């Protein structure tokens, strides 16, 4: 099935104008006929089509219920709107970048403090290790001295005992 045959089967509004396929064909036939068109001319053209032809602006799909036309912007207006939109987007981007930088700075500060605390703790543990190591060395040397005294006492005792 061809695209044009599919378009004839479905009565979906056309995206840009809000008109159905039949309404567009009706508009084209009246525009090609060069006949003056007015709502009271007795022709079969719809009120929406007459409104579209007279205003030369697209009509919203809910024209009858809303009574409003869709805004169409000139190239300058689109450029101005795009510039404003770009400025707002850039402003949001700068704000996000600033927030990200502040978050990273806060994290760096927090990690620096935590790092300093861990360094202090390591220094304390190293100092405690040195204190315990010195005490252990003193106890070992005292133990060696006591073992030497004990050995002397055993020898003295052994010499004093009769055999």
PDB file of C-alpha atoms in Angstrom:
ATOM      1  CA  UNK A   1       0.000   0.000   0.000  1.00  0.00           C
ATOM      2  CA  UNK A   2       1.355   3.436  -0.942  1.00  0.00           C
ATOM      3  CA  UNK A   3       1.738   6.330   1.471  1.00  0.00           C
ATOM      4  CA  UNK A   4      -0.891   8.433  -0.298  1.00  0.00           C
ATOM      5  CA  UNK A   5      -3.418   5.566  -0.107  1.00  0.00           C
ATOM      6  CA  UNK A   6      -2.698   5.248   3.622  1.00  0.00           C
ATOM      7  CA  UNK A   7      -3.231   8.969   4.085  1.00  0.00           C
ATOM      8  CA  UNK A   8      -6.638   8.699   2.354  1.00  0.00           C
ATOM      9  CA  UNK A   9      -7.716   5.924   4.693  1.00  0.00           C
ATOM     10  CA  UNK A  10      -6.914   7.674   7.971  1.00  0.00           C
ATOM     11  CA  UNK A  11      -8.498  10.900   9.160  1.00  0.00           C
ATOM     12  CA  UNK A  12      -5.594  12.043  11.338  1.00  0.00           C
ATOM     13  CA  UNK A  13      -4.798  15.745  11.733  1.00  0.00           C
ATOM     14  CA  UNK A  14      -1.727  16.961   9.918  1.00  0.00           C
ATOM     15  CA  UNK A  15       0.913  17.924  12.496  1.00  0.00           C
ATOM     16  CA  UNK A  16       1.894  21.377  11.234  1.00  0.00           C
ATOM     17  CA  UNK A  17      -1.579  22.834  10.620  1.00  0.00           C
ATOM     18  CA  UNK A  18      -3.983  20.766  12.680  1.00  0.00           C
ATOM     19  CA  UNK A  19      -6.162  20.041   9.607  1.00  0.00           C
ATOM     20  CA  UNK A  20      -7.187  16.579   8.487  1.00  0.00           C
ATOM     21  CA  UNK A  21      -6.232  15.297   5.043  1.00  0.00           C
ATOM     22  CA  UNK A  22      -9.743  16.060   3.650  1.00  0.00           C
ATOM     23  CA  UNK A  23      -9.681  19.607   5.036  1.00  0.00           C
ATOM     24  CA  UNK A  24      -6.307  20.210   3.411  1.00  0.00           C
ATOM     25  CA  UNK A  25      -7.598  18.936   0.060  1.00  0.00           C
ATOM     26  CA  UNK A  26     -10.627  21.209   0.437  1.00  0.00           C
ATOM     27  CA  UNK A  27      -8.405  24.198   1.171  1.00  0.00           C
ATOM     28  CA  UNK A  28      -6.166  23.447  -1.795  1.00  0.00           C
ATOM     29  CA  UNK A  29      -9.113  23.140  -4.169  1.00  0.00           C
ATOM     30  CA  UNK A  30     -10.523  26.509  -3.047  1.00  0.00           C
ATOM     31  CA  UNK A  31      -7.132  28.177  -3.226  1.00  0.00           C
ATOM     32  CA  UNK A  32      -6.572  26.838  -6.750  1.00  0.00           C
ATOM     33  CA  UNK A  33     -10.033  27.958  -7.918  1.00  0.00           C
ATOM     34  CA  UNK A  34      -9.264  31.658  -7.221  1.00  0.00           C
ATOM     35  CA  UNK A  35     -12.853  32.179  -5.998  1.00  0.00           C
ATOM     36  CA  UNK A  36     -13.436  34.720  -3.255  1.00  0.00           C
ATOM     37  CA  UNK A  37     -14.282  32.887  -0.067  1.00  0.00           C
ATOM     38  CA  UNK A  38     -16.281  34.160   2.882  1.00  0.00           C
ATOM     39  CA  UNK A  39     -18.245  32.403   5.591  1.00  0.00           C
ATOM     40  CA  UNK A  40     -21.568  33.535   4.077  1.00  0.00           C
ATOM     41  CA  UNK A  41     -20.719  32.874   0.431  1.00  0.00           C
ATOM     42  CA  UNK A  42     -22.835  29.730   0.316  1.00  0.00           C
ATOM     43  CA  UNK A  43     -19.867  27.553  -0.569  1.00  0.00           C
ATOM     44  CA  UNK A  44     -19.288  24.243   1.147  1.00  0.00           C
ATOM     45  CA  UNK A  45     -15.950  25.239   2.688  1.00  0.00           C
ATOM     46  CA  UNK A  46     -15.768  24.834   6.451  1.00  0.00           C
ATOM     47  CA  UNK A  47     -15.592  27.739   8.907  1.00  0.00           C
ATOM     48  CA  UNK A  48     -12.122  26.601   9.980  1.00  0.00           C
ATOM     49  CA  UNK A  49     -10.913  26.702   6.370  1.00  0.00           C
ATOM     50  CA  UNK A  50     -12.316  30.204   5.838  1.00  0.00           C
ATOM     51  CA  UNK A  51     -10.687  31.329   9.058  1.00  0.00           C
ATOM     52  CA  UNK A  52      -7.407  29.825   7.903  1.00  0.00           C
ATOM     53  CA  UNK A  53      -7.603  31.485   4.476  1.00  0.00           C
ATOM     54  CA  UNK A  54      -8.539  34.905   5.882  1.00  0.00           C
ATOM     55  CA  UNK A  55      -5.988  34.937   8.680  1.00  0.00           C
ATOM     56  CA  UNK A  56      -3.307  33.080   6.754  1.00  0.00           C
ATOM     57  CA  UNK A  57      -2.301  31.530  10.093  1.00  0.00           C
ATOM     58  CA  UNK A  58      -2.495  27.881  11.122  1.00  0.00           C
ATOM     59  CA  UNK A  59      -5.562  26.971  13.167  1.00  0.00           C
ATOM     60  CA  UNK A  60      -5.302  24.755  16.226  1.00  0.00           C
ATOM     61  CA  UNK A  61      -7.094  21.395  16.079  1.00  0.00           C
ATOM     62  CA  UNK A  62      -9.471  22.579  18.829  1.00  0.00           C
ATOM     63  CA  UNK A  63     -10.282  25.865  17.094  1.00  0.00           C
ATOM     64  CA  UNK A  64     -14.015  25.601  17.692  1.00  0.00           C
ATOM     65  CA  UNK A  65     -13.704  24.874  21.409  1.00  0.00           C
ATOM     66  CA  UNK A  66     -10.791  27.218  22.176  1.00  0.00           C
ATOM     67  CA  UNK A  67     -11.309  29.987  19.664  1.00  0.00           C
ATOM     68  CA  UNK A  68      -7.518  30.510  19.586  1.00  0.00           C
ATOM     69  CA  UNK A  69      -4.957  30.155  16.825  1.00  0.00           C
ATOM     70  CA  UNK A  70      -1.541  28.621  17.298  1.00  0.00           C
ATOM     71  CA  UNK A  71       1.245  31.214  17.521  1.00  0.00           C
ATOM     72  CA  UNK A  72       3.524  31.407  14.515  1.00  0.00           C
ATOM     73  CA  UNK A  73       6.809  33.203  15.028  1.00  0.00           C
ATOM     74  CA  UNK A  74       8.833  35.070  12.452  1.00  0.00           C
ATOM     75  CA  UNK A  75      12.473  34.219  11.869  1.00  0.00           C
ATOM     76  CA  UNK A  76      13.575  37.161  14.053  1.00  0.00           C
ATOM     77  CA  UNK A  77      11.213  36.146  16.844  1.00  0.00           C
ATOM     78  CA  UNK A  78      12.442  32.538  16.646  1.00  0.00           C
ATOM     79  CA  UNK A  79      16.036  33.800  16.738  1.00  0.00           C
ATOM     80  CA  UNK A  80      15.278  35.973  19.790  1.00  0.00           C
ATOM     81  CA  UNK A  81      13.468  33.102  21.537  1.00  0.00           C
ATOM     82  CA  UNK A  82      16.343  30.765  20.729  1.00  0.00           C
ATOM     83  CA  UNK A  83      18.850  33.307  22.073  1.00  0.00           C
ATOM     84  CA  UNK A  84      16.834  33.677  25.295  1.00  0.00           C
ATOM     85  CA  UNK A  85      16.543  29.907  25.557  1.00  0.00           C
ATOM     86  CA  UNK A  86      20.287  29.505  24.960  1.00  0.00           C
ATOM     87  CA  UNK A  87      21.052  32.135  27.613  1.00  0.00           C
ATOM     88  CA  UNK A  88      18.820  30.348  30.114  1.00  0.00           C
ATOM     89  CA  UNK A  89      20.397  27.024  29.211  1.00  0.00           C
ATOM     90  CA  UNK A  90      23.892  28.495  29.610  1.00  0.00           C
ATOM     91  CA  UNK A  91      22.861  30.014  32.940  1.00  0.00           C
ATOM     92  CA  UNK A  92      21.575  26.630  34.133  1.00  0.00           C
ATOM     93  CA  UNK A  93      24.759  24.998  32.886  1.00  0.00           C
ATOM     94  CA  UNK A  94      26.924  27.538  34.758  1.00  0.00           C
ATOM     95  CA  UNK A  95      24.831  27.000  37.899  1.00  0.00           C
ATOM     96  CA  UNK A  96      25.209  23.199  37.624  1.00  0.00           C
ATOM     97  CA  UNK A  97      28.960  23.630  37.084  1.00  0.00           C
ATOM     98  CA  UNK A  98      29.165  25.932  40.125  1.00  0.00           C
ATOM     99  CA  UNK A  99      27.193  23.451  42.272  1.00  0.00           C
ATOM    100  CA  UNK A 100      29.412  20.606  41.059  1.00  0.00           C
ATOM    101  CA  UNK A 101      32.548  22.626  41.879  1.00  0.00           C
ATOM    102  CA  UNK A 102      31.173  23.486  45.344  1.00  0.00           C
ATOM    103  CA  UNK A 103      30.346  19.820  45.971  1.00  0.00           C
ATOM    104  CA  UNK A 104      33.817  18.752  44.896  1.00  0.00           C
ATOM    105  CA  UNK A 105      35.407  21.491  47.026  1.00  0.00           C
ATOM    106  CA  UNK A 106      33.358  20.392  50.043  1.00  0.00           C
ATOM    107  CA  UNK A 107      34.359  16.793  49.423  1.00  0.00           C
ATOM    108  CA  UNK A 108      38.050  17.786  49.120  1.00  0.00           C
ATOM    109  CA  UNK A 109      37.822  19.691  52.418  1.00  0.00           C
ATOM    110  CA  UNK A 110      36.086  16.778  54.124  1.00  0.00           C
ATOM    111  CA  UNK A 111      38.638  14.293  52.770  1.00  0.00           C
ATOM    112  CA  UNK A 112      41.535  16.570  53.778  1.00  0.00           C
ATOM    113  CA  UNK A 113      40.218  16.680  57.343  1.00  0.00           C
ATOM    114  CA  UNK A 114      39.684  12.916  57.358  1.00  0.00           C
ATOM    115  CA  UNK A 115      43.183  12.413  55.901  1.00  0.00           C
ATOM    116  CA  UNK A 116      44.719  14.587  58.646  1.00  0.00           C
ATOM    117  CA  UNK A 117      42.809  12.652  61.306  1.00  0.00           C
ATOM    118  CA  UNK A 118      44.068   9.363  59.867  1.00  0.00           C
ATOM    119  CA  UNK A 119      47.650  10.692  59.752  1.00  0.00           C
ATOM    120  CA  UNK A 120      47.346  11.732  63.415  1.00  0.00           C
ATOM    121  CA  UNK A 121      46.007   8.294  64.290  1.00  0.00           C
ATOM    122  CA  UNK A 122      48.844   6.567  62.406  1.00  0.00           C
ATOM    123  CA  UNK A 123      51.390   8.763  64.214  1.00  0.00           C
ATOM    124  CA  UNK A 124      49.819   7.871  67.576  1.00  0.00           C
ATOM    125  CA  UNK A 125      49.880   4.146  66.704  1.00  0.00           C
ATOM    126  CA  UNK A 126      53.541   4.403  65.573  1.00  0.00           C
ATOM    127  CA  UNK A 127      54.433   6.178  68.834  1.00  0.00           C
ATOM    128  CA  UNK A 128      52.619   3.502  70.847  1.00  0.00           C
ATOM    129  CA  UNK A 129      54.469   0.846  68.849  1.00  0.00           C
ATOM    130  CA  UNK A 130      57.828   2.467  69.699  1.00  0.00           C
ATOM    131  CA  UNK A 131      56.902   2.693  73.395  1.00  0.00           C
ATOM    132  CA  UNK A 132      55.829  -0.964  73.494  1.00  0.00           C
ATOM    133  CA  UNK A 133      58.902  -2.014  71.481  1.00  0.00           C
ATOM    134  CA  UNK A 134      61.231  -0.221  73.958  1.00  0.00           C
ATOM    135  CA  UNK A 135      59.411  -1.790  76.919  1.00  0.00           C
ATOM    136  CA  UNK A 136      59.654  -5.186  75.215  1.00  0.00           C
ATOM    137  CA  UNK A 137      63.413  -4.726  74.644  1.00  0.00           C
ATOM    138  CA  UNK A 138      63.874  -3.747  78.314  1.00  0.00           C
ATOM    139  CA  UNK A 139      61.893  -6.804  79.397  1.00  0.00           C
ATOM    140  CA  UNK A 140      63.972  -9.071  77.124  1.00  0.00           C
ATOM    141  CA  UNK A 141      67.238  -7.722  78.465  1.00  0.00           C
ATOM    142  CA  UNK A 142      65.898  -8.056  82.034  1.00  0.00           C
ATOM    143  CA  UNK A 143      64.814 -11.608  81.191  1.00  0.00           C
ATOM    144  CA  UNK A 144      68.314 -12.438  79.880  1.00  0.00           C
ATOM    145  CA  UNK A 145      69.842 -10.980  83.076  1.00  0.00           C
ATOM    146  CA  UNK A 146      67.434 -12.963  85.257  1.00  0.00           C
ATOM    147  CA  UNK A 147      68.184 -16.157  83.324  1.00  0.00           C
ATOM    148  CA  UNK A 148      71.889 -15.524  83.861  1.00  0.00           C
ATOM    149  CA  UNK A 149      71.327 -15.027  87.621  1.00  0.00           C
ATOM    150  CA  UNK A 150      69.227 -18.170  87.755  1.00  0.00           C
ATOM    151  CA  UNK A 151      71.958 -20.128  85.992  1.00  0.00           C
ATOM    152  CA  UNK A 152      74.491 -18.783  88.536  1.00  0.00           C
ATOM    153  CA  UNK A 153      72.173 -19.772  91.366  1.00  0.00           C
ATOM    154  CA  UNK A 154      71.831 -23.314  89.956  1.00  0.00           C
ATOM    155  CA  UNK A 155      75.605 -23.594  89.711  1.00  0.00           C
ATOM    156  CA  UNK A 156      76.057 -22.271  93.225  1.00  0.00           C
ATOM    157  CA  UNK A 157      73.407 -24.626  94.516  1.00  0.00           C
ATOM    158  CA  UNK A 158      74.952 -27.535  92.657  1.00  0.00           C
ATOM    159  CA  UNK A 159      78.386 -26.819  94.152  1.00  0.00           C
ATOM    160  CA  UNK A 160      76.920 -26.598  97.659  1.00  0.00           C
ATOM    161  CA  UNK A 161      75.167 -29.886  97.565  1.00  0.00           C
ATOM    162  CA  UNK A 162      77.101 -32.942  98.572  1.00  0.00           C
ATOM    163  CA  UNK A 163      77.343 -35.643  96.121  1.00  0.00           C
TER     164      UNK A 163
END
